Amino acid sequence: MAYFWAMSRRLWVLSTSSAKLDPALPPTWLAATTIALGHAAGAEVAAGRMAADQAAAALRTSILRVYGAARP
């Protein structure tokens, strides 16, 4: 888990320095949000409310939006 947090922080530093992320959002918030969205996607598949490919697409889109990317 420490590796994940370190990589999230690195992504945050690189992205904020290139003006791609809002520097007001701390890296720990972005990492926690990413983890929570991953758990939500898995729960939707496990409950039968989404197919795995639908959940993967929703997860990708959601994470990109959280990180400030334009719509894919």
PDB file of C-alpha atoms in Angstrom:
ATOM      1  CA  MET A   1       0.000   0.000   0.000  1.00  0.00           C
ATOM      2  CA  ALA A   2       2.903   2.358   0.685  1.00  0.00           C
ATOM      3  CA  TYR A   3       3.957   1.977  -2.938  1.00  0.00           C
ATOM      4  CA  PHE A   4       0.480   3.020  -4.104  1.00  0.00           C
ATOM      5  CA  TRP A   5       0.545   6.137  -1.921  1.00  0.00           C
ATOM      6  CA  ALA A   6       4.041   7.025  -3.124  1.00  0.00           C
ATOM      7  CA  MET A   7       3.050   6.651  -6.764  1.00  0.00           C
ATOM      8  CA  SER A   8      -0.121   8.682  -6.192  1.00  0.00           C
ATOM      9  CA  ARG A   9       1.922  11.462  -4.655  1.00  0.00           C
ATOM     10  CA  ARG A  10       4.367  11.369  -7.555  1.00  0.00           C
ATOM     11  CA  LEU A  11       1.495  11.577 -10.043  1.00  0.00           C
ATOM     12  CA  TRP A  12       0.044  14.500  -8.090  1.00  0.00           C
ATOM     13  CA  VAL A  13       3.352  16.383  -8.030  1.00  0.00           C
ATOM     14  CA  LEU A  14       3.969  15.838 -11.737  1.00  0.00           C
ATOM     15  CA  SER A  15       0.425  16.730 -12.712  1.00  0.00           C
ATOM     16  CA  THR A  16       0.134  19.853 -10.590  1.00  0.00           C
ATOM     17  CA  SER A  17       3.483  21.110 -11.820  1.00  0.00           C
ATOM     18  CA  SER A  18       2.202  20.857 -15.393  1.00  0.00           C
ATOM     19  CA  ALA A  19      -1.165  22.444 -14.450  1.00  0.00           C
ATOM     20  CA  LYS A  20      -3.131  19.270 -15.173  1.00  0.00           C
ATOM     21  CA  LEU A  21      -4.446  18.762 -11.637  1.00  0.00           C
ATOM     22  CA  ASP A  22      -5.966  21.180  -9.213  1.00  0.00           C
ATOM     23  CA  PRO A  23      -3.288  21.685  -6.541  1.00  0.00           C
ATOM     24  CA  ALA A  24      -6.044  22.222  -3.966  1.00  0.00           C
ATOM     25  CA  LEU A  25      -6.804  18.489  -4.091  1.00  0.00           C
ATOM     26  CA  PRO A  26      -4.270  16.656  -1.922  1.00  0.00           C
ATOM     27  CA  PRO A  27      -2.709  13.464  -3.264  1.00  0.00           C
ATOM     28  CA  THR A  28      -4.127  11.444  -0.386  1.00  0.00           C
ATOM     29  CA  TRP A  29      -7.650  12.548  -1.357  1.00  0.00           C
ATOM     30  CA  LEU A  30      -7.091  11.549  -4.983  1.00  0.00           C
ATOM     31  CA  ALA A  31      -5.624   8.192  -3.972  1.00  0.00           C
ATOM     32  CA  ALA A  32      -8.468   7.474  -1.533  1.00  0.00           C
ATOM     33  CA  THR A  33     -11.010   8.431  -4.177  1.00  0.00           C
ATOM     34  CA  THR A  34      -9.368   6.102  -6.687  1.00  0.00           C
ATOM     35  CA  ILE A  35      -9.470   3.215  -4.213  1.00  0.00           C
ATOM     36  CA  ALA A  36     -13.104   3.907  -3.284  1.00  0.00           C
ATOM     37  CA  LEU A  37     -14.149   4.019  -6.933  1.00  0.00           C
ATOM     38  CA  GLY A  38     -12.378   0.705  -7.531  1.00  0.00           C
ATOM     39  CA  HIS A  39     -14.244  -0.864  -4.626  1.00  0.00           C
ATOM     40  CA  ALA A  40     -17.535   0.565  -5.903  1.00  0.00           C
ATOM     41  CA  ALA A  41     -16.927  -0.895  -9.358  1.00  0.00           C
ATOM     42  CA  GLY A  42     -16.176  -4.302  -7.856  1.00  0.00           C
ATOM     43  CA  ALA A  43     -19.273  -4.151  -5.660  1.00  0.00           C
ATOM     44  CA  GLU A  44     -21.493  -3.324  -8.635  1.00  0.00           C
ATOM     45  CA  VAL A  45     -20.159  -6.331 -10.532  1.00  0.00           C
ATOM     46  CA  ALA A  46     -20.473  -8.612  -7.491  1.00  0.00           C
ATOM     47  CA  ALA A  47     -24.083  -7.499  -6.965  1.00  0.00           C
ATOM     48  CA  GLY A  48     -24.910  -8.160 -10.605  1.00  0.00           C
ATOM     49  CA  ARG A  49     -25.845  -4.543 -11.328  1.00  0.00           C
ATOM     50  CA  MET A  50     -23.070  -4.072 -13.887  1.00  0.00           C
ATOM     51  CA  ALA A  51     -21.104  -6.307 -16.187  1.00  0.00           C
ATOM     52  CA  ALA A  52     -17.343  -6.292 -15.629  1.00  0.00           C
ATOM     53  CA  ASP A  53     -16.681  -4.370 -18.843  1.00  0.00           C
ATOM     54  CA  GLN A  54     -19.295  -1.744 -17.914  1.00  0.00           C
ATOM     55  CA  ALA A  55     -17.788  -1.331 -14.455  1.00  0.00           C
ATOM     56  CA  ALA A  56     -14.290  -1.030 -15.915  1.00  0.00           C
ATOM     57  CA  ALA A  57     -15.440   1.674 -18.332  1.00  0.00           C
ATOM     58  CA  ALA A  58     -17.296   3.542 -15.581  1.00  0.00           C
ATOM     59  CA  LEU A  59     -14.256   3.282 -13.313  1.00  0.00           C
ATOM     60  CA  ARG A  60     -11.925   4.631 -15.989  1.00  0.00           C
ATOM     61  CA  THR A  61     -14.220   7.548 -16.831  1.00  0.00           C
ATOM     62  CA  SER A  62     -14.806   8.378 -13.171  1.00  0.00           C
ATOM     63  CA  ILE A  63     -11.123   8.329 -12.258  1.00  0.00           C
ATOM     64  CA  LEU A  64     -10.231  10.511 -15.228  1.00  0.00           C
ATOM     65  CA  ARG A  65     -12.875  13.029 -14.174  1.00  0.00           C
ATOM     66  CA  VAL A  66     -11.706  13.027 -10.564  1.00  0.00           C
ATOM     67  CA  TYR A  67      -8.187  13.728 -11.778  1.00  0.00           C
ATOM     68  CA  GLY A  68      -9.465  16.552 -13.976  1.00  0.00           C
ATOM     69  CA  ALA A  69      -9.160  15.016 -17.424  1.00  0.00           C
ATOM     70  CA  ALA A  70     -11.499  16.107 -20.173  1.00  0.00           C
ATOM     71  CA  ARG A  71     -14.188  13.686 -21.230  1.00  0.00           C
ATOM     72  CA  PRO A  72     -12.649  10.782 -23.129  1.00  0.00           C
TER      73      PRO A  72
END
